[in-house]
């Protein structure tokens, strides 16, 4: 999957996450997570793992993924990352 | 044996709704990809529902997915993406016989691709047009997957240009015909939702009316309506 443009999926609403993806000119998969400090401290590694695995399973190689989290669970991260990547690959 | 007294309809693009819904213990939980989701979010809702079914603990409820109609251009993709997570059924808007026959073929292909037994996912047609109401007997025989049907009075009222009332006198014939046809076919019949989610007295009267007309259950648009529905449909 090739990222052709910037795209978003999700929302800045409780239990959701707004995922923005864009091409990464430096190459590779880069993840930026914005979330509450307590979640950042306790769960950022787990969340970044879920995002990375989802991106890799989608077959994408060079992408910048920004996730603005509002308390989303793993399944929501997976769904929103997939949707943003699909929209960016059109 | 699973009960079929209530179906709670939840928009498929709301993680909060998807997570809170099981708390209300509806018999059927309808994750909606159709009316409850704006056009620009159809793709992301489809993925969210797929991931939610695989992740959430929906053990005490039967999960069904209301897909978009085939005519909308989204329905075929809904079937392809959702089938592998095996909801117990798909709810089919504007469930006319021609569309149900097409869906039967698409669904059989998707089940095969997903390694599921053919026929493992059911179909629940939504009757919401005059034509489908009048063709109900044949409609219910289109596929052995059909074990239940859902009467949506809001769709019918829109087609006929009639104003809905809480008493529902304007839909008496449609309700009666729907419920009796389902009874004759030995199928579950879900009545249209009561749209004022703060009027519990009105909801109870509406449930009683539906039960006395022969319905076996009722749709809900708010989880707080489920207890009242279960009080009447036992």
XYZ file of C-alpha atoms in Angstrom:
324
model
C 0.000 0.000 0.000
C 1.397 3.401 -1.009
C 0.502 6.566 0.881
C -0.309 9.142 -1.787
C -1.735 11.962 0.313
C -2.653 13.029 3.831
C -5.877 11.527 5.219
C -7.761 11.242 8.499
C -10.190 8.868 10.223
C -11.901 8.903 13.605
C -12.881 11.829 15.792
C -11.850 13.878 18.802
C -14.698 12.387 20.845
C -14.692 10.348 24.027
C -13.558 6.728 23.442
C -12.373 7.574 19.918
C -9.076 8.608 18.333
C -8.375 10.944 15.415
C -5.730 9.356 13.204
C -3.913 11.477 10.608
C -1.554 9.819 8.142
C 0.727 11.370 5.533
C 3.675 10.304 3.393
C 6.959 10.081 5.326
C 9.726 11.460 3.086
C 12.363 10.175 5.533
C 11.099 6.611 5.023
C 9.796 4.034 7.477
C 6.783 4.080 9.790
C 6.855 6.938 12.286
C 4.226 7.208 15.052
C 3.284 10.287 17.086
C 0.872 9.651 19.958
C -0.999 12.424 21.761
C -2.934 11.286 24.801
C -3.495 12.039 28.492
C -0.304 12.060 30.516
C -1.379 9.077 32.623
C -2.188 6.995 29.531
C 1.050 8.112 27.882
C 2.980 6.876 30.887
C 1.146 3.572 31.377
C 0.072 2.476 27.914
C 1.947 4.375 25.191
C 4.157 1.376 24.316
C 1.120 -0.915 23.969
C -0.779 1.652 21.877
C 2.186 2.286 19.596
C 2.594 -1.475 19.170
C -1.050 -1.778 18.048
C -0.640 1.112 15.580
C 2.618 -0.288 14.205
C 1.219 -3.807 13.780
C -1.859 -2.452 12.013
C 0.272 -0.386 9.628
C 2.553 -3.338 8.898
C -0.399 -5.650 8.287
C -1.769 -3.081 5.818
C 1.488 -3.409 3.879
C 2.505 0.217 4.221
C 6.204 1.105 4.497
C 6.717 4.880 4.536
C 4.153 6.752 6.569
C 3.840 9.275 9.364
C 0.943 8.347 11.689
C -0.329 10.879 14.203
C -2.889 9.586 16.743
C -4.815 12.049 18.944
C -6.334 9.742 21.540
C -9.488 10.415 23.553
C -9.523 7.151 25.466
C -9.831 4.665 22.591
C -9.498 0.913 23.065
C -7.221 -1.254 20.900
C -9.934 -2.166 18.379
C -10.677 1.502 17.732
C -6.983 2.243 17.089
C -6.865 -0.661 14.638
C -10.012 0.426 12.803
C -9.107 4.120 12.580
C -5.535 3.424 11.408
C -6.830 1.038 8.713
C -9.418 3.599 7.550
C -6.922 6.484 7.410
C -4.376 4.376 5.501
C -6.990 3.204 2.999
C -8.150 6.789 2.427
C -4.558 7.972 1.953
C -3.808 5.265 -0.587
C -6.595 6.197 -3.020
C -32.459 -20.882 23.397
C -31.935 -17.258 22.376
C -34.789 -14.840 22.903
C -35.908 -12.337 20.285
C -37.861 -9.704 22.220
C -35.721 -6.662 21.558
C -33.247 -5.275 19.048
C -31.167 -2.262 20.032
C -29.914 -0.215 17.078
C -26.534 1.483 17.625
C -24.705 3.689 15.079
C -21.671 1.752 13.840
C -19.317 4.707 13.850
C -19.452 5.457 17.578
C -16.910 3.570 19.729
C -18.652 4.809 22.865
C -22.009 3.414 21.721
C -20.461 0.119 20.641
C -18.833 -0.282 24.056
C -21.836 0.759 26.176
C -24.567 -1.150 24.312
C -24.123 -4.634 25.905
C -24.822 -3.125 29.354
C -28.527 -2.841 28.435
C -28.808 -6.587 27.642
C -30.803 -6.396 24.417
C -31.622 -9.765 22.858
C -30.266 -8.513 19.536
C -27.697 -5.758 19.152
C -27.852 -4.109 15.727
C -24.607 -2.405 14.737
C -25.810 0.031 12.099
C -23.824 0.869 8.967
C -26.838 2.303 7.125
C -29.066 5.142 8.357
C -26.974 5.906 11.446
C -23.762 6.613 9.530
C -23.125 9.627 7.259
C -21.895 8.924 3.708
C -18.349 10.143 4.339
C -17.928 7.712 7.263
C -19.245 4.521 5.644
C -15.732 3.105 5.149
C -14.481 3.828 8.662
C -17.712 2.600 10.318
C -17.446 -0.700 8.448
C -13.901 -1.224 9.776
C -14.875 -0.152 13.296
C -17.776 -2.613 13.419
C -15.563 -5.413 12.098
C -12.924 -4.744 14.761
C -15.521 -4.261 17.530
C -17.166 -7.649 16.899
C -13.771 -9.319 17.116
C -12.752 -7.441 20.266
C -15.779 -6.716 22.453
C -17.485 -9.098 24.862
C -20.896 -9.402 23.198
C -21.457 -12.819 24.782
C -24.936 -12.197 26.198
C -26.439 -10.665 23.091
C -26.867 -11.719 19.473
C -24.865 -9.364 17.263
C -26.350 -8.430 13.913
C -25.178 -5.787 11.437
C -27.479 -3.498 9.462
C -25.700 -3.158 6.126
C -26.353 -0.576 3.437
C -28.586 -1.551 0.529
C -26.878 -2.871 -2.603
C -28.313 0.072 -4.550
C -26.383 2.492 -2.335
C -23.070 1.137 -3.634
C -21.878 0.248 -0.100
C -23.791 -2.970 0.616
C -21.551 -5.446 -1.236
C -18.423 -4.145 0.518
C -20.231 -4.323 3.882
C -20.918 -8.029 3.292
C -17.348 -8.721 2.157
C -15.708 -7.031 5.166
C -18.116 -8.073 7.949
C -18.778 -11.719 7.006
C -15.445 -13.073 8.378
C -16.322 -11.887 11.921
C -19.618 -13.793 11.642
C -22.504 -11.735 13.006
C -25.569 -13.919 13.513
C -27.376 -12.002 10.752
C -27.385 -9.034 8.415
C -30.296 -6.602 8.570
C -31.197 -5.611 5.004
C -32.744 -2.166 4.416
C -35.477 -1.917 1.778
C -35.505 -5.700 1.828
C -37.216 -6.424 -1.462
C -37.061 -9.895 -3.027
C -34.693 -8.982 -5.893
C -32.134 -7.480 -3.532
C -32.374 -10.394 -1.116
C -31.689 -12.834 -3.958
C -28.563 -10.872 -4.945
C -27.417 -10.720 -1.327
C -27.929 -14.463 -0.964
C -25.384 -15.028 -3.764
C -22.873 -12.465 -2.438
C -23.137 -13.796 1.085
C -22.638 -17.416 0.028
C -19.426 -16.362 -1.774
C -18.202 -14.389 1.247
C -18.953 -17.266 3.630
C -17.011 -19.656 1.411
C -14.050 -17.243 1.256
C -14.094 -16.842 5.050
C -14.226 -20.605 5.622
C -17.724 -20.451 7.092
C -20.474 -22.964 6.478
C -22.922 -21.719 3.844
C -26.031 -20.369 5.511
C -24.351 -19.663 8.847
C -25.263 -15.944 8.679
C -28.969 -15.096 8.669
C -30.883 -12.313 6.935
C -33.406 -9.955 8.524
C -35.245 -7.944 5.851
C -36.527 -4.485 6.768
C -40.012 -3.866 5.453
C -40.316 -0.127 4.899
C -42.027 0.343 1.547
C -45.578 -0.312 0.344
C -44.320 -2.726 -2.296
C -42.384 -4.942 0.134
C -45.274 -4.876 2.586
C -47.633 -6.149 -0.086
C -45.129 -8.816 -1.217
C -44.277 -10.028 2.259
C -45.437 -13.630 1.936
C -43.133 -14.271 -1.011
C -40.380 -12.101 0.495
C -40.083 -14.288 3.589
C -39.627 -17.351 1.361
C -36.763 -15.918 -0.701
C -34.079 -17.483 1.489
C -33.890 -20.110 4.238
C -31.615 -17.612 6.040
C -34.655 -15.472 6.905
C -35.964 -16.253 10.401
C -37.021 -12.721 11.423
C -38.226 -9.494 9.824
C -38.247 -5.878 10.972
C -41.048 -3.380 10.291
C -39.739 0.194 9.962
C -42.695 2.572 10.100
C -40.522 5.662 9.690
C -39.459 4.548 6.208
C -43.034 3.726 5.246
C -44.295 7.089 6.545
C -41.636 8.856 4.509
C -42.695 7.033 1.348
C -46.381 7.751 1.940
C -45.838 11.306 3.143
C -47.783 10.672 6.346
C -47.117 12.188 9.754
C -46.303 9.683 12.475
C -48.082 9.865 15.822
C -47.311 8.254 19.174
C -50.614 6.357 19.006
C -49.711 4.906 15.590
C -53.244 4.803 14.141
C -51.805 5.723 10.728
C -49.760 2.483 10.602
C -52.374 0.106 12.008
C -52.983 -1.731 8.725
C -49.269 -2.036 7.920
C -48.431 -3.293 11.404
C -51.278 -5.821 11.379
C -50.382 -7.172 7.955
C -46.702 -7.422 8.850
C -47.260 -9.188 12.169
C -49.811 -11.651 10.788
C -47.664 -12.549 7.771
C -44.697 -13.234 10.049
C -46.863 -15.340 12.352
C -48.166 -17.367 9.412
C -44.581 -17.987 8.278
C -43.466 -18.887 11.834
C -40.990 -16.018 11.999
C -39.955 -13.435 14.589
C -41.406 -9.991 13.930
C -39.793 -6.825 15.261
C -41.984 -3.754 15.510
C -40.775 -0.260 14.621
C -38.917 1.699 17.322
C -40.723 4.165 19.590
C -38.828 7.346 18.795
C -39.395 9.377 21.997
C -36.743 7.815 24.200
C -37.826 9.797 27.277
C -41.504 8.744 27.221
C -41.581 5.390 29.030
C -45.360 5.396 29.505
C -45.841 5.946 25.779
C -43.312 3.214 25.038
C -45.134 0.741 27.277
C -48.481 1.476 25.578
C -46.848 1.121 22.163
C -45.281 -2.217 23.162
C -48.655 -3.492 24.379
C -50.317 -2.446 21.142
C -47.613 -4.197 19.095
C -47.797 -7.361 21.180
C -51.599 -7.447 20.842
C -51.259 -7.113 17.066
C -49.080 -10.225 17.029
C -45.513 -8.897 17.069
C -42.934 -10.990 18.907
C -40.529 -8.132 19.686
C -39.658 -4.492 19.194
C -36.752 -2.337 18.032
C -35.176 0.275 20.301
C -33.068 3.322 19.537
C -31.977 3.891 23.138
C -30.675 1.278 25.563
C -32.928 2.639 28.307
C -35.955 1.339 26.344
C -34.901 -2.312 26.640
C -36.261 -3.015 30.157
C -39.724 -1.741 29.185
C -39.729 -3.833 26.010
C -38.752 -6.946 27.997
C -41.539 -6.237 30.500
C -44.173 -6.507 27.754
C -42.657 -9.097 25.405
C -41.978 -12.021 27.729
